[in-house]
Amino acid sequence: MNELEQLTTVMIKDRKAITSSLNVAQVFHKRHDNVLNRIDKIKEDWNELINDDELPLKVRAVNEHELTLKDSPVNQKELPLKMDAVTTNALSPKMDAVKKRFKDHFKETTYQTKDGRQVRSYDLDRFGFTMLVTSFNGKEAMKFKLAYFSRFDEMEQELIKRNTLYDIEKDLRRQLTDCLKEHYQGNNLSDEIRSMTQLLYMVTAGNNASKLKRDRGLDRKASVFAEALTSAERSKYMAKESQLIALYQAGVTDYHELKAKLRDPK
């Protein structure tokens, strides 16, 4: 990865590849408030397009008046029917679909400044980013755009890997839960399941769940496996999970003994 690609930050958040309006402002050498104003204008234009009642009326006016002129060379029996179809069947559903999409591509959020203030920001997916930077012109801007698209490609491939491993791990998770139910001898199975899960996070990524979420900028309610772990960490987690199941089935149930056996050899 070159230096420019390192500056163009694209991350996975809420199981989507996104970048932030703040990072875009930094990379393209623009004031963040100006970038926010540009996004607000996109939103305004988008909503005006959706809520504009004049478009269907204009189409209808063509139907009812212009196409009924006696000297019109147009086939009057066929074209009005086609125009009605456009008005009633094509425009409205498409506009409704677009209306639902703005917040999916531009997710309003906040970040904390050095002096502790909470400042408005946006998370942008590839579509939102493209909409935003369309008006950024020049050779340098093109270089930044290409670097971002390279990072989006990389993160979207990583997301595919993560999602595939996420689906596969569900079966392993059921196996571990069944194993603990069968072999656990204590009085609190729920605590044992949580303890073994934390152990897997420790031997996989070096920290417990709360620290992993904090260090990776995730909400406390986020799932560590679904949101925090990279594809490489997920592969390692699953290997350790399989090993834990085998150890537990063999009668090794002490936390510290399990931790020692699950740790990577130095």
Short mmCIF file of C-alpha atoms in Angstrom, two decimals:
data_model
loop_
_atom_site.label_atom_id
_atom_site.label_comp_id
_atom_site.label_asym_id
_atom_site.label_seq_id
_atom_site.Cartn_x
_atom_site.Cartn_y
_atom_site.Cartn_z
CA MET A 1 0.00 0.00 0.00
CA ASN A 2 1.45 3.39 -0.98
CA GLU A 3 1.43 6.54 1.14
CA LEU A 4 -1.60 8.03 -0.60
CA GLU A 5 -3.68 4.88 -0.08
CA GLN A 6 -2.77 5.02 3.62
CA LEU A 7 -4.15 8.56 3.83
CA THR A 8 -7.42 7.61 2.12
CA THR A 9 -9.09 5.90 5.04
CA VAL A 10 -11.82 3.40 4.17
CA MET A 11 -13.07 1.20 6.99
CA ILE A 12 -15.76 -1.37 7.65
CA LYS A 13 -18.57 -0.13 9.87
CA ASP A 14 -22.03 -1.65 10.30
CA ARG A 15 -20.93 -4.31 7.79
CA LYS A 16 -20.35 -1.69 5.06
CA ALA A 17 -17.22 -0.17 3.54
CA ILE A 18 -17.30 3.54 4.40
CA THR A 19 -15.15 6.64 4.62
CA SER A 20 -15.82 9.83 6.56
CA SER A 21 -16.50 13.35 5.37
CA LEU A 22 -13.68 14.49 7.67
CA ASN A 23 -11.18 12.20 5.95
CA VAL A 24 -12.37 13.38 2.53
CA ALA A 25 -11.86 16.99 3.61
CA GLN A 26 -8.34 16.22 4.85
CA VAL A 27 -7.25 14.29 1.76
CA PHE A 28 -8.72 16.75 -0.76
CA HIS A 29 -7.40 19.76 1.24
CA LYS A 30 -10.83 21.25 1.84
CA ARG A 31 -12.48 22.76 4.90
CA HIS A 32 -14.72 20.21 6.58
CA ASP A 33 -17.56 22.70 6.94
CA ASN A 34 -17.47 23.26 3.17
CA VAL A 35 -17.65 19.50 2.59
CA LEU A 36 -20.63 19.32 4.96
CA ASN A 37 -22.29 22.17 3.07
CA ARG A 38 -21.80 20.24 -0.17
CA ILE A 39 -23.43 17.13 1.35
CA ASP A 40 -26.30 19.25 2.67
CA LYS A 41 -26.81 20.64 -0.84
CA ILE A 42 -26.86 17.12 -2.28
CA LYS A 43 -29.50 16.19 0.28
CA GLU A 44 -31.52 19.31 -0.48
CA ASP A 45 -31.43 18.72 -4.25
CA TRP A 46 -32.24 15.06 -3.74
CA ASN A 47 -35.29 15.84 -1.60
CA GLU A 48 -36.47 18.56 -3.97
CA LEU A 49 -36.33 16.10 -6.85
CA ILE A 50 -38.34 13.55 -4.88
CA ASN A 51 -40.92 16.04 -3.64
CA ASP A 52 -41.28 17.93 -6.90
CA ASP A 53 -44.92 17.51 -7.92
CA GLU A 54 -44.44 19.48 -11.11
CA LEU A 55 -42.75 16.68 -13.10
CA PRO A 56 -45.81 14.40 -13.33
CA LEU A 57 -48.00 17.47 -14.00
CA LYS A 58 -45.82 18.53 -16.91
CA VAL A 59 -45.97 15.05 -18.36
CA ARG A 60 -49.73 15.02 -17.90
CA ALA A 61 -50.02 18.42 -19.63
CA VAL A 62 -48.28 16.99 -22.66
CA ASN A 63 -50.78 14.13 -22.63
CA GLU A 64 -53.93 16.17 -22.36
CA HIS A 65 -53.18 19.20 -24.52
CA GLU A 66 -50.22 19.01 -26.85
CA LEU A 67 -50.90 15.51 -28.11
CA THR A 68 -54.57 16.20 -28.88
CA LEU A 69 -53.85 18.86 -31.46
CA LYS A 70 -55.51 17.95 -34.77
CA ASP A 71 -52.41 18.78 -36.75
CA SER A 72 -50.15 16.60 -34.60
CA PRO A 73 -48.28 14.08 -36.75
CA VAL A 74 -48.03 11.72 -33.81
CA ASN A 75 -50.22 8.63 -33.56
CA GLN A 76 -52.67 9.91 -30.95
CA LYS A 77 -53.95 6.47 -29.96
CA GLU A 78 -50.63 4.98 -28.97
CA LEU A 79 -48.42 7.74 -27.54
CA PRO A 80 -50.75 9.01 -24.81
CA LEU A 81 -50.99 5.47 -23.49
CA LYS A 82 -47.22 5.24 -23.36
CA MET A 83 -46.95 8.61 -21.61
CA ASP A 84 -49.58 7.56 -19.06
CA ALA A 85 -47.55 4.45 -18.37
CA VAL A 86 -44.45 6.55 -17.75
CA THR A 87 -46.35 8.89 -15.47
CA THR A 88 -48.16 6.31 -13.36
CA ASN A 89 -45.96 3.24 -13.48
CA ALA A 90 -42.35 4.31 -13.93
CA LEU A 91 -41.70 7.69 -12.31
CA SER A 92 -43.30 7.25 -8.90
CA PRO A 93 -41.77 3.89 -7.93
CA LYS A 94 -38.31 5.04 -9.05
CA MET A 95 -38.62 8.30 -7.10
CA ASP A 96 -39.77 6.40 -4.01
CA ALA A 97 -36.76 4.09 -4.26
CA VAL A 98 -34.36 7.00 -4.54
CA LYS A 99 -36.00 8.77 -1.62
CA LYS A 100 -35.26 5.83 0.64
CA ARG A 101 -31.60 5.68 -0.33
CA PHE A 102 -30.05 9.01 0.74
CA LYS A 103 -29.64 8.09 4.40
CA ASP A 104 -28.20 4.72 3.43
CA HIS A 105 -25.36 6.36 1.49
CA PHE A 106 -24.88 9.43 3.71
CA LYS A 107 -25.15 8.49 7.38
CA GLU A 108 -24.98 11.48 9.71
CA THR A 109 -22.74 10.96 12.72
CA THR A 110 -20.35 12.96 14.96
CA TYR A 111 -16.70 13.01 15.94
CA GLN A 112 -14.96 14.51 18.96
CA THR A 113 -12.46 17.34 18.53
CA LYS A 114 -9.29 17.77 20.58
CA ASP A 115 -11.10 20.22 22.87
CA GLY A 116 -13.90 17.71 23.49
CA ARG A 117 -16.59 19.19 21.24
CA GLN A 118 -18.94 16.90 19.31
CA VAL A 119 -18.94 17.96 15.65
CA ARG A 120 -21.28 16.83 12.91
CA SER A 121 -19.86 14.49 10.27
CA TYR A 122 -21.02 11.94 7.69
CA ASP A 123 -20.09 8.34 6.94
CA LEU A 124 -20.14 7.74 3.19
CA ASP A 125 -20.27 4.49 1.28
CA ARG A 126 -18.85 4.22 -2.25
CA PHE A 127 -22.02 5.68 -3.81
CA GLY A 128 -22.13 8.61 -1.39
CA PHE A 129 -18.43 9.29 -1.84
CA THR A 130 -18.84 9.31 -5.63
CA MET A 131 -21.77 11.74 -5.41
CA LEU A 132 -19.72 14.04 -3.18
CA VAL A 133 -16.48 14.18 -5.16
CA THR A 134 -18.00 14.40 -8.64
CA SER A 135 -17.43 18.17 -8.61
CA PHE A 136 -13.84 17.89 -7.35
CA ASN A 137 -11.80 18.47 -10.51
CA GLY A 138 -8.16 18.60 -11.50
CA LYS A 139 -5.24 16.21 -11.79
CA GLU A 140 -4.61 16.04 -8.04
CA ALA A 141 -8.28 15.43 -7.28
CA MET A 142 -8.32 12.59 -9.82
CA LYS A 143 -5.33 11.04 -8.07
CA PHE A 144 -7.17 11.17 -4.75
CA LYS A 145 -10.34 9.70 -6.27
CA LEU A 146 -8.44 6.75 -7.74
CA ALA A 147 -6.73 6.12 -4.40
CA TYR A 148 -10.11 6.08 -2.64
CA PHE A 149 -11.61 3.69 -5.18
CA SER A 150 -8.62 1.37 -4.69
CA ARG A 151 -9.24 1.40 -0.94
CA PHE A 152 -12.98 0.83 -1.42
CA ASP A 153 -12.17 -2.18 -3.62
CA GLU A 154 -9.84 -3.54 -0.95
CA MET A 155 -12.32 -3.06 1.90
CA GLU A 156 -15.25 -4.48 -0.07
CA GLN A 157 -13.22 -7.62 -0.77
CA GLU A 158 -12.36 -7.79 2.93
CA LEU A 159 -16.06 -7.38 3.73
CA ILE A 160 -16.93 -10.36 1.53
CA LYS A 161 -14.38 -12.48 3.40
CA ARG A 162 -15.67 -11.31 6.78
CA ASN A 163 -19.30 -12.01 5.89
CA THR A 164 -18.44 -15.49 4.60
CA LEU A 165 -16.55 -16.33 7.79
CA TYR A 166 -19.35 -14.81 9.89
CA ASP A 167 -21.87 -17.21 8.36
CA ILE A 168 -19.56 -20.24 8.75
CA GLU A 169 -18.76 -19.42 12.38
CA LYS A 170 -22.44 -19.63 13.37
CA ASP A 171 -22.23 -23.42 13.19
CA LEU A 172 -19.05 -23.50 15.27
CA ARG A 173 -20.72 -21.28 17.85
CA ARG A 174 -23.58 -23.76 18.17
CA GLN A 175 -21.07 -26.60 18.57
CA LEU A 176 -19.24 -24.73 21.35
CA THR A 177 -22.50 -23.94 23.16
CA ASP A 178 -23.63 -27.57 22.94
CA CYS A 179 -20.22 -28.72 24.17
CA LEU A 180 -20.36 -26.43 27.21
CA LYS A 181 -23.90 -27.53 28.00
CA GLU A 182 -22.78 -31.17 27.95
CA HIS A 183 -19.49 -30.91 29.87
CA TYR A 184 -19.73 -27.86 32.16
CA GLN A 185 -19.97 -28.94 35.80
CA GLY A 186 -20.57 -25.58 37.48
CA ASN A 187 -23.72 -23.70 38.43
CA ASN A 188 -23.75 -20.84 35.93
CA LEU A 189 -23.61 -21.93 32.29
CA SER A 190 -24.22 -18.39 30.96
CA ASP A 191 -21.15 -17.06 32.77
CA GLU A 192 -19.08 -19.96 31.43
CA ILE A 193 -20.16 -19.23 27.85
CA ARG A 194 -19.24 -15.57 28.28
CA SER A 195 -15.92 -16.51 29.88
CA MET A 196 -14.98 -18.85 27.04
CA THR A 197 -15.96 -16.21 24.46
CA GLN A 198 -13.75 -13.63 26.18
CA LEU A 199 -10.94 -16.18 26.25
CA LEU A 200 -11.25 -16.64 22.49
CA TYR A 201 -11.04 -12.86 21.98
CA MET A 202 -7.93 -12.72 24.17
CA VAL A 203 -6.03 -15.47 22.38
CA THR A 204 -7.16 -14.20 18.97
CA ALA A 205 -6.83 -10.41 19.18
CA GLY A 206 -5.09 -9.78 22.50
CA ASN A 207 -7.92 -8.03 24.35
CA ASN A 208 -11.33 -8.66 25.84
CA ALA A 209 -14.51 -7.56 24.09
CA SER A 210 -14.90 -4.13 25.71
CA LYS A 211 -11.31 -3.09 24.98
CA LEU A 212 -11.51 -4.32 21.39
CA LYS A 213 -14.67 -2.29 20.79
CA ARG A 214 -13.18 0.78 22.42
CA ASP A 215 -9.87 0.58 20.57
CA ARG A 216 -11.62 0.06 17.21
CA GLY A 217 -14.14 2.86 17.66
CA LEU A 218 -17.21 0.68 18.03
CA ASP A 219 -20.32 1.16 20.11
CA ARG A 220 -20.52 -0.85 23.33
CA LYS A 221 -23.50 -2.78 21.96
CA ALA A 222 -21.61 -3.89 18.84
CA SER A 223 -20.77 -7.55 18.26
CA VAL A 224 -17.00 -8.08 18.38
CA PHE A 225 -16.98 -10.97 15.91
CA ALA A 226 -19.41 -9.29 13.52
CA GLU A 227 -17.93 -5.79 13.67
CA ALA A 228 -14.40 -5.71 15.13
CA LEU A 229 -12.42 -8.72 13.94
CA THR A 230 -10.68 -8.69 10.56
CA SER A 231 -10.97 -11.65 8.22
CA ALA A 232 -7.54 -12.90 9.36
CA GLU A 233 -8.58 -12.59 13.01
CA ARG A 234 -11.87 -14.37 12.30
CA SER A 235 -10.02 -17.28 10.71
CA LYS A 236 -7.76 -17.48 13.74
CA TYR A 237 -10.74 -17.18 16.11
CA MET A 238 -12.47 -20.10 14.40
CA ALA A 239 -9.33 -22.26 14.59
CA LYS A 240 -9.05 -21.48 18.33
CA GLU A 241 -12.77 -22.14 18.77
CA SER A 242 -12.39 -25.61 17.23
CA GLN A 243 -9.40 -26.25 19.49
CA LEU A 244 -11.35 -25.09 22.55
CA ILE A 245 -14.20 -27.47 21.75
CA ALA A 246 -11.77 -30.40 21.46
CA LEU A 247 -10.04 -29.49 24.75
CA TYR A 248 -13.30 -29.10 26.62
CA GLN A 249 -14.59 -32.41 25.31
CA ALA A 250 -11.33 -34.00 26.53
CA GLY A 251 -11.97 -32.77 30.06
CA VAL A 252 -9.81 -29.63 30.09
CA THR A 253 -12.19 -27.08 31.62
CA ASP A 254 -10.01 -24.89 33.83
CA TYR A 255 -9.79 -21.34 32.44
CA HIS A 256 -6.06 -20.87 33.04
CA GLU A 257 -5.16 -24.28 31.63
CA LEU A 258 -7.27 -23.63 28.56
CA LYS A 259 -5.65 -20.21 28.12
CA ALA A 260 -2.17 -21.73 28.29
CA LYS A 261 -3.02 -24.39 25.71
CA LEU A 262 -4.79 -21.98 23.34
CA ARG A 263 -2.01 -19.39 23.31
CA ASP A 264 0.28 -19.30 20.30
CA PRO A 265 3.70 -20.79 21.01
CA LYS A 266 6.42 -18.17 21.43
#
